[in-house]
Amino acid sequence: MYWTLELASYLEDAPWPATKDELIDYAIRSGAPMEVIENLQELEDDGQPYENIEEIWPDYPTKEDFFFNEDEY
């Protein structure tokens, strides 16, 4: 399983929290590439919903990861 910013971007608007099956269904309905669906199928399924993208991809960059100061603009 591998994630890139492009692949993860297909899940940004997913209905969080969501179970593995709900995320796969969302990815299919939203037209996400097959790589996204394959990555989701490899997730562990303990029946508990995932709260956000960071639970799927812990290295997902957040707004704080970019050194852009919005106050300057």
PDB file of N, CA and C in Angstrom:
ATOM      1  N   MET A   1       0.850  -1.172   0.000  1.00  0.00           N
ATOM      2  CA  MET A   1       0.000   0.000   0.000  1.00  0.00           C
ATOM      3  C   MET A   1       0.894   1.233   0.000  1.00  0.00           C
ATOM      4  N   TYR A   2       0.589   2.146  -0.876  1.00  0.00           N
ATOM      5  CA  TYR A   2       1.331   3.397  -0.922  1.00  0.00           C
ATOM      6  C   TYR A   2       0.351   4.547  -1.152  1.00  0.00           C
ATOM      7  N   TRP A   3       0.670   5.669  -0.555  1.00  0.00           N
ATOM      8  CA  TRP A   3      -0.167   6.855  -0.712  1.00  0.00           C
ATOM      9  C   TRP A   3       0.676   8.003  -1.242  1.00  0.00           C
ATOM     10  N   THR A   4       0.062   8.813  -2.066  1.00  0.00           N
ATOM     11  CA  THR A   4       0.662  10.060  -2.525  1.00  0.00           C
ATOM     12  C   THR A   4      -0.348  11.155  -2.235  1.00  0.00           C
ATOM     13  N   LEU A   5       0.080  12.396  -2.343  1.00  0.00           N
ATOM     14  CA  LEU A   5      -0.863  13.502  -2.129  1.00  0.00           C
ATOM     15  C   LEU A   5      -2.020  13.422  -3.111  1.00  0.00           C
ATOM     16  N   GLU A   6      -1.715  13.071  -4.344  1.00  0.00           N
ATOM     17  CA  GLU A   6      -2.771  12.983  -5.360  1.00  0.00           C
ATOM     18  C   GLU A   6      -3.790  11.912  -4.999  1.00  0.00           C
ATOM     19  N   LEU A   7      -3.316  10.728  -4.590  1.00  0.00           N
ATOM     20  CA  LEU A   7      -4.244   9.656  -4.238  1.00  0.00           C
ATOM     21  C   LEU A   7      -5.049  10.010  -2.990  1.00  0.00           C
ATOM     22  N   ALA A   8      -4.397  10.555  -1.990  1.00  0.00           N
ATOM     23  CA  ALA A   8      -5.087  10.903  -0.747  1.00  0.00           C
ATOM     24  C   ALA A   8      -6.108  12.019  -0.964  1.00  0.00           C
ATOM     25  N   SER A   9      -5.870  12.863  -1.950  1.00  0.00           N
ATOM     26  CA  SER A   9      -6.791  13.973  -2.193  1.00  0.00           C
ATOM     27  C   SER A   9      -8.189  13.483  -2.567  1.00  0.00           C
ATOM     28  N   TYR A  10      -8.295  12.279  -3.075  1.00  0.00           N
ATOM     29  CA  TYR A  10      -9.607  11.732  -3.426  1.00  0.00           C
ATOM     30  C   TYR A  10     -10.440  11.404  -2.191  1.00  0.00           C
ATOM     31  N   LEU A  11      -9.800  11.353  -1.028  1.00  0.00           N
ATOM     32  CA  LEU A  11     -10.522  11.034   0.207  1.00  0.00           C
ATOM     33  C   LEU A  11     -10.746  12.250   1.097  1.00  0.00           C
ATOM     34  N   GLU A  12     -10.278  13.413   0.686  1.00  0.00           N
ATOM     35  CA  GLU A  12     -10.420  14.603   1.529  1.00  0.00           C
ATOM     36  C   GLU A  12     -11.876  14.919   1.847  1.00  0.00           C
ATOM     37  N   ASP A  13     -12.763  14.705   0.903  1.00  0.00           N
ATOM     38  CA  ASP A  13     -14.176  15.025   1.112  1.00  0.00           C
ATOM     39  C   ASP A  13     -15.014  13.812   1.503  1.00  0.00           C
ATOM     40  N   ALA A  14     -14.345  12.742   1.882  1.00  0.00           N
ATOM     41  CA  ALA A  14     -15.065  11.535   2.297  1.00  0.00           C
ATOM     42  C   ALA A  14     -15.892  11.831   3.544  1.00  0.00           C
ATOM     43  N   PRO A  15     -16.960  11.070   3.741  1.00  0.00           N
ATOM     44  CA  PRO A  15     -17.830  11.309   4.909  1.00  0.00           C
ATOM     45  C   PRO A  15     -17.223  10.745   6.193  1.00  0.00           C
ATOM     46  N   TRP A  16     -16.270  11.475   6.774  1.00  0.00           N
ATOM     47  CA  TRP A  16     -15.609  11.021   7.997  1.00  0.00           C
ATOM     48  C   TRP A  16     -16.531  11.174   9.177  1.00  0.00           C
ATOM     49  N   PRO A  17     -16.504  10.341  10.181  1.00  0.00           N
ATOM     50  CA  PRO A  17     -15.825   9.054  10.248  1.00  0.00           C
ATOM     51  C   PRO A  17     -16.495   8.041   9.325  1.00  0.00           C
ATOM     52  N   ALA A  18     -15.698   7.088   8.844  1.00  0.00           N
ATOM     53  CA  ALA A  18     -16.213   6.103   7.893  1.00  0.00           C
ATOM     54  C   ALA A  18     -15.491   4.776   8.081  1.00  0.00           C
ATOM     55  N   THR A  19     -16.234   3.704   7.857  1.00  0.00           N
ATOM     56  CA  THR A  19     -15.630   2.375   7.922  1.00  0.00           C
ATOM     57  C   THR A  19     -14.888   2.100   6.624  1.00  0.00           C
ATOM     58  N   LYS A  20     -14.147   1.028   6.614  1.00  0.00           N
ATOM     59  CA  LYS A  20     -13.401   0.628   5.421  1.00  0.00           C
ATOM     60  C   LYS A  20     -14.349   0.476   4.234  1.00  0.00           C
ATOM     61  N   ASP A  21     -15.464  -0.231   4.433  1.00  0.00           N
ATOM     62  CA  ASP A  21     -16.415  -0.453   3.340  1.00  0.00           C
ATOM     63  C   ASP A  21     -17.032   0.851   2.846  1.00  0.00           C
ATOM     64  N   GLU A  22     -17.326   1.761   3.758  1.00  0.00           N
ATOM     65  CA  GLU A  22     -17.883   3.062   3.363  1.00  0.00           C
ATOM     66  C   GLU A  22     -16.879   3.867   2.549  1.00  0.00           C
ATOM     67  N   LEU A  23     -15.605   3.797   2.931  1.00  0.00           N
ATOM     68  CA  LEU A  23     -14.574   4.510   2.180  1.00  0.00           C
ATOM     69  C   LEU A  23     -14.394   3.926   0.785  1.00  0.00           C
ATOM     70  N   ILE A  24     -14.427   2.602   0.682  1.00  0.00           N
ATOM     71  CA  ILE A  24     -14.316   1.962  -0.632  1.00  0.00           C
ATOM     72  C   ILE A  24     -15.500   2.359  -1.497  1.00  0.00           C
ATOM     73  N   ASP A  25     -16.700   2.326  -0.933  1.00  0.00           N
ATOM     74  CA  ASP A  25     -17.895   2.733  -1.670  1.00  0.00           C
ATOM     75  C   ASP A  25     -17.799   4.182  -2.116  1.00  0.00           C
ATOM     76  N   TYR A  26     -17.334   5.059  -1.235  1.00  0.00           N
ATOM     77  CA  TYR A  26     -17.172   6.472  -1.581  1.00  0.00           C
ATOM     78  C   TYR A  26     -16.167   6.638  -2.716  1.00  0.00           C
ATOM     79  N   ALA A  27     -15.047   5.922  -2.629  1.00  0.00           N
ATOM     80  CA  ALA A  27     -14.011   6.029  -3.660  1.00  0.00           C
ATOM     81  C   ALA A  27     -14.539   5.580  -5.018  1.00  0.00           C
ATOM     82  N   ILE A  28     -15.306   4.515  -5.037  1.00  0.00           N
ATOM     83  CA  ILE A  28     -15.878   4.024  -6.298  1.00  0.00           C
ATOM     84  C   ILE A  28     -16.867   5.040  -6.857  1.00  0.00           C
ATOM     85  N   ARG A  29     -17.767   5.540  -6.000  1.00  0.00           N
ATOM     86  CA  ARG A  29     -18.790   6.486  -6.465  1.00  0.00           C
ATOM     87  C   ARG A  29     -18.200   7.815  -6.919  1.00  0.00           C
ATOM     88  N   SER A  30     -17.071   8.219  -6.310  1.00  0.00           N
ATOM     89  CA  SER A  30     -16.492   9.514  -6.658  1.00  0.00           C
ATOM     90  C   SER A  30     -15.522   9.423  -7.838  1.00  0.00           C
ATOM     91  N   GLY A  31     -15.310   8.208  -8.359  1.00  0.00           N
ATOM     92  CA  GLY A  31     -14.454   8.061  -9.521  1.00  0.00           C
ATOM     93  C   GLY A  31     -12.969   8.091  -9.212  1.00  0.00           C
ATOM     94  N   ALA A  32     -12.603   7.694  -8.011  1.00  0.00           N
ATOM     95  CA  ALA A  32     -11.185   7.669  -7.626  1.00  0.00           C
ATOM     96  C   ALA A  32     -10.449   6.615  -8.448  1.00  0.00           C
ATOM     97  N   PRO A  33      -9.159   6.822  -8.680  1.00  0.00           N
ATOM     98  CA  PRO A  33      -8.376   5.833  -9.426  1.00  0.00           C
ATOM     99  C   PRO A  33      -8.342   4.481  -8.708  1.00  0.00           C
ATOM    100  N   MET A  34      -8.080   3.445  -9.457  1.00  0.00           N
ATOM    101  CA  MET A  34      -8.043   2.089  -8.904  1.00  0.00           C
ATOM    102  C   MET A  34      -7.019   1.951  -7.782  1.00  0.00           C
ATOM    103  N   GLU A  35      -5.945   2.734  -7.825  1.00  0.00           N
ATOM    104  CA  GLU A  35      -4.918   2.664  -6.774  1.00  0.00           C
ATOM    105  C   GLU A  35      -5.495   3.028  -5.415  1.00  0.00           C
ATOM    106  N   VAL A  36      -6.408   4.008  -5.388  1.00  0.00           N
ATOM    107  CA  VAL A  36      -7.043   4.416  -4.124  1.00  0.00           C
ATOM    108  C   VAL A  36      -7.875   3.257  -3.579  1.00  0.00           C
ATOM    109  N   ILE A  37      -8.653   2.636  -4.436  1.00  0.00           N
ATOM    110  CA  ILE A  37      -9.510   1.526  -4.017  1.00  0.00           C
ATOM    111  C   ILE A  37      -8.662   0.351  -3.546  1.00  0.00           C
ATOM    112  N   GLU A  38      -7.570   0.052  -4.258  1.00  0.00           N
ATOM    113  CA  GLU A  38      -6.679  -1.036  -3.848  1.00  0.00           C
ATOM    114  C   GLU A  38      -6.050  -0.741  -2.488  1.00  0.00           C
ATOM    115  N   ASN A  39      -5.631   0.504  -2.260  1.00  0.00           N
ATOM    116  CA  ASN A  39      -5.062   0.878  -0.964  1.00  0.00           C
ATOM    117  C   ASN A  39      -6.087   0.704   0.147  1.00  0.00           C
ATOM    118  N   LEU A  40      -7.316   1.113  -0.104  1.00  0.00           N
ATOM    119  CA  LEU A  40      -8.361   0.977   0.911  1.00  0.00           C
ATOM    120  C   LEU A  40      -8.663  -0.487   1.201  1.00  0.00           C
ATOM    121  N   GLN A  41      -8.607  -1.334   0.179  1.00  0.00           N
ATOM    122  CA  GLN A  41      -8.877  -2.759   0.384  1.00  0.00           C
ATOM    123  C   GLN A  41      -7.802  -3.411   1.255  1.00  0.00           C
ATOM    124  N   GLU A  42      -6.606  -2.845   1.279  1.00  0.00           N
ATOM    125  CA  GLU A  42      -5.513  -3.398   2.087  1.00  0.00           C
ATOM    126  C   GLU A  42      -5.583  -2.964   3.550  1.00  0.00           C
ATOM    127  N   LEU A  43      -6.467  -2.031   3.882  1.00  0.00           N
ATOM    128  CA  LEU A  43      -6.586  -1.570   5.265  1.00  0.00           C
ATOM    129  C   LEU A  43      -7.100  -2.675   6.173  1.00  0.00           C
ATOM    130  N   GLU A  44      -6.711  -2.613   7.438  1.00  0.00           N
ATOM    131  CA  GLU A  44      -7.253  -3.539   8.422  1.00  0.00           C
ATOM    132  C   GLU A  44      -8.718  -3.183   8.662  1.00  0.00           C
ATOM    133  N   ASP A  45      -9.535  -4.206   8.827  1.00  0.00           N
ATOM    134  CA  ASP A  45     -10.955  -3.961   9.062  1.00  0.00           C
ATOM    135  C   ASP A  45     -11.358  -4.579  10.395  1.00  0.00           C
ATOM    136  N   ASP A  46     -11.318  -3.742  11.434  1.00  0.00           N
ATOM    137  CA  ASP A  46     -11.723  -4.219  12.753  1.00  0.00           C
ATOM    138  C   ASP A  46     -13.143  -3.780  13.091  1.00  0.00           C
ATOM    139  N   GLY A  47     -13.833  -3.235  12.098  1.00  0.00           N
ATOM    140  CA  GLY A  47     -15.209  -2.806  12.306  1.00  0.00           C
ATOM    141  C   GLY A  47     -15.340  -1.396  12.841  1.00  0.00           C
ATOM    142  N   GLN A  48     -14.242  -0.820  13.281  1.00  0.00           N
ATOM    143  CA  GLN A  48     -14.262   0.540  13.817  1.00  0.00           C
ATOM    144  C   GLN A  48     -14.079   1.541  12.681  1.00  0.00           C
ATOM    145  N   PRO A  49     -14.785   2.660  12.738  1.00  0.00           N
ATOM    146  CA  PRO A  49     -14.621   3.671  11.686  1.00  0.00           C
ATOM    147  C   PRO A  49     -13.298   4.424  11.813  1.00  0.00           C
ATOM    148  N   TYR A  50     -12.799   4.855  10.682  1.00  0.00           N
ATOM    149  CA  TYR A  50     -11.626   5.719  10.650  1.00  0.00           C
ATOM    150  C   TYR A  50     -12.126   7.146  10.819  1.00  0.00           C
ATOM    151  N   GLU A  51     -11.491   7.895  11.704  1.00  0.00           N
ATOM    152  CA  GLU A  51     -11.950   9.251  12.014  1.00  0.00           C
ATOM    153  C   GLU A  51     -11.517  10.280  10.975  1.00  0.00           C
ATOM    154  N   ASN A  52     -10.354  10.053  10.336  1.00  0.00           N
ATOM    155  CA  ASN A  52      -9.850  11.010   9.345  1.00  0.00           C
ATOM    156  C   ASN A  52      -8.761  10.344   8.506  1.00  0.00           C
ATOM    157  N   ILE A  53      -8.269  11.073   7.531  1.00  0.00           N
ATOM    158  CA  ILE A  53      -7.253  10.553   6.620  1.00  0.00           C
ATOM    159  C   ILE A  53      -5.957  10.223   7.340  1.00  0.00           C
ATOM    160  N   GLU A  54      -5.664  10.918   8.438  1.00  0.00           N
ATOM    161  CA  GLU A  54      -4.427  10.654   9.170  1.00  0.00           C
ATOM    162  C   GLU A  54      -4.396   9.253   9.780  1.00  0.00           C
ATOM    163  N   GLU A  55      -5.557   8.664  10.054  1.00  0.00           N
ATOM    164  CA  GLU A  55      -5.592   7.303  10.579  1.00  0.00           C
ATOM    165  C   GLU A  55      -5.266   6.282   9.495  1.00  0.00           C
ATOM    166  N   ILE A  56      -5.468   6.659   8.242  1.00  0.00           N
ATOM    167  CA  ILE A  56      -5.159   5.779   7.127  1.00  0.00           C
ATOM    168  C   ILE A  56      -3.716   5.984   6.680  1.00  0.00           C
ATOM    169  N   TRP A  57      -3.338   7.247   6.584  1.00  0.00           N
ATOM    170  CA  TRP A  57      -1.983   7.607   6.154  1.00  0.00           C
ATOM    171  C   TRP A  57      -1.409   8.565   7.190  1.00  0.00           C
ATOM    172  N   PRO A  58      -0.693   8.049   8.204  1.00  0.00           N
ATOM    173  CA  PRO A  58      -0.183   8.895   9.293  1.00  0.00           C
ATOM    174  C   PRO A  58       0.721  10.031   8.824  1.00  0.00           C
ATOM    175  N   ASP A  59       1.365   9.891   7.680  1.00  0.00           N
ATOM    176  CA  ASP A  59       2.262  10.931   7.181  1.00  0.00           C
ATOM    177  C   ASP A  59       1.547  11.968   6.318  1.00  0.00           C
ATOM    178  N   TYR A  60       0.215  11.937   6.293  1.00  0.00           N
ATOM    179  CA  TYR A  60      -0.533  12.891   5.479  1.00  0.00           C
ATOM    180  C   TYR A  60      -0.187  14.312   5.918  1.00  0.00           C
ATOM    181  N   PRO A  61       0.276  15.132   4.991  1.00  0.00           N
ATOM    182  CA  PRO A  61       0.677  16.487   5.377  1.00  0.00           C
ATOM    183  C   PRO A  61      -0.523  17.348   5.771  1.00  0.00           C
ATOM    184  N   THR A  62      -0.368  18.054   6.857  1.00  0.00           N
ATOM    185  CA  THR A  62      -1.421  18.955   7.315  1.00  0.00           C
ATOM    186  C   THR A  62      -1.048  20.385   6.949  1.00  0.00           C
ATOM    187  N   LYS A  63      -1.930  21.293   7.233  1.00  0.00           N
ATOM    188  CA  LYS A  63      -1.683  22.698   6.921  1.00  0.00           C
ATOM    189  C   LYS A  63      -0.423  23.216   7.611  1.00  0.00           C
ATOM    190  N   GLU A  64      -0.145  22.699   8.798  1.00  0.00           N
ATOM    191  CA  GLU A  64       1.037  23.137   9.541  1.00  0.00           C
ATOM    192  C   GLU A  64       2.339  22.689   8.876  1.00  0.00           C
ATOM    193  N   ASP A  65       2.268  21.668   8.025  1.00  0.00           N
ATOM    194  CA  ASP A  65       3.472  21.172   7.365  1.00  0.00           C
ATOM    195  C   ASP A  65       3.999  22.130   6.302  1.00  0.00           C
ATOM    196  N   PHE A  66       3.157  23.038   5.863  1.00  0.00           N
ATOM    197  CA  PHE A  66       3.570  24.000   4.852  1.00  0.00           C
ATOM    198  C   PHE A  66       3.868  25.317   5.552  1.00  0.00           C
ATOM    199  N   PHE A  67       4.986  25.898   5.261  1.00  0.00           N
ATOM    200  CA  PHE A  67       5.417  27.116   5.947  1.00  0.00           C
ATOM    201  C   PHE A  67       4.885  28.348   5.257  1.00  0.00           C
ATOM    202  N   PHE A  68       3.598  28.391   5.076  1.00  0.00           N
ATOM    203  CA  PHE A  68       2.941  29.519   4.420  1.00  0.00           C
ATOM    204  C   PHE A  68       2.223  30.337   5.486  1.00  0.00           C
ATOM    205  N   ASN A  69       2.603  31.567   5.626  1.00  0.00           N
ATOM    206  CA  ASN A  69       1.998  32.421   6.633  1.00  0.00           C
ATOM    207  C   ASN A  69       0.842  33.186   5.990  1.00  0.00           C
ATOM    208  N   GLU A  70      -0.375  32.768   6.312  1.00  0.00           N
ATOM    209  CA  GLU A  70      -1.556  33.392   5.706  1.00  0.00           C
ATOM    210  C   GLU A  70      -1.732  34.848   6.144  1.00  0.00           C
ATOM    211  N   ASP A  71      -1.181  35.212   7.288  1.00  0.00           N
ATOM    212  CA  ASP A  71      -1.328  36.567   7.796  1.00  0.00           C
ATOM    213  C   ASP A  71      -0.573  37.589   6.935  1.00  0.00           C
ATOM    214  N   GLU A  72       0.400  37.123   6.176  1.00  0.00           N
ATOM    215  CA  GLU A  72       1.175  38.040   5.355  1.00  0.00           C
ATOM    216  C   GLU A  72       0.434  38.481   4.100  1.00  0.00           C
ATOM    217  N   TYR A  73      -0.622  37.775   3.737  1.00  0.00           N
ATOM    218  CA  TYR A  73      -1.326  38.078   2.482  1.00  0.00           C
ATOM    219  C   TYR A  73      -2.748  38.493   2.701  1.00  0.00           C
TER     220      TYR A  73
END
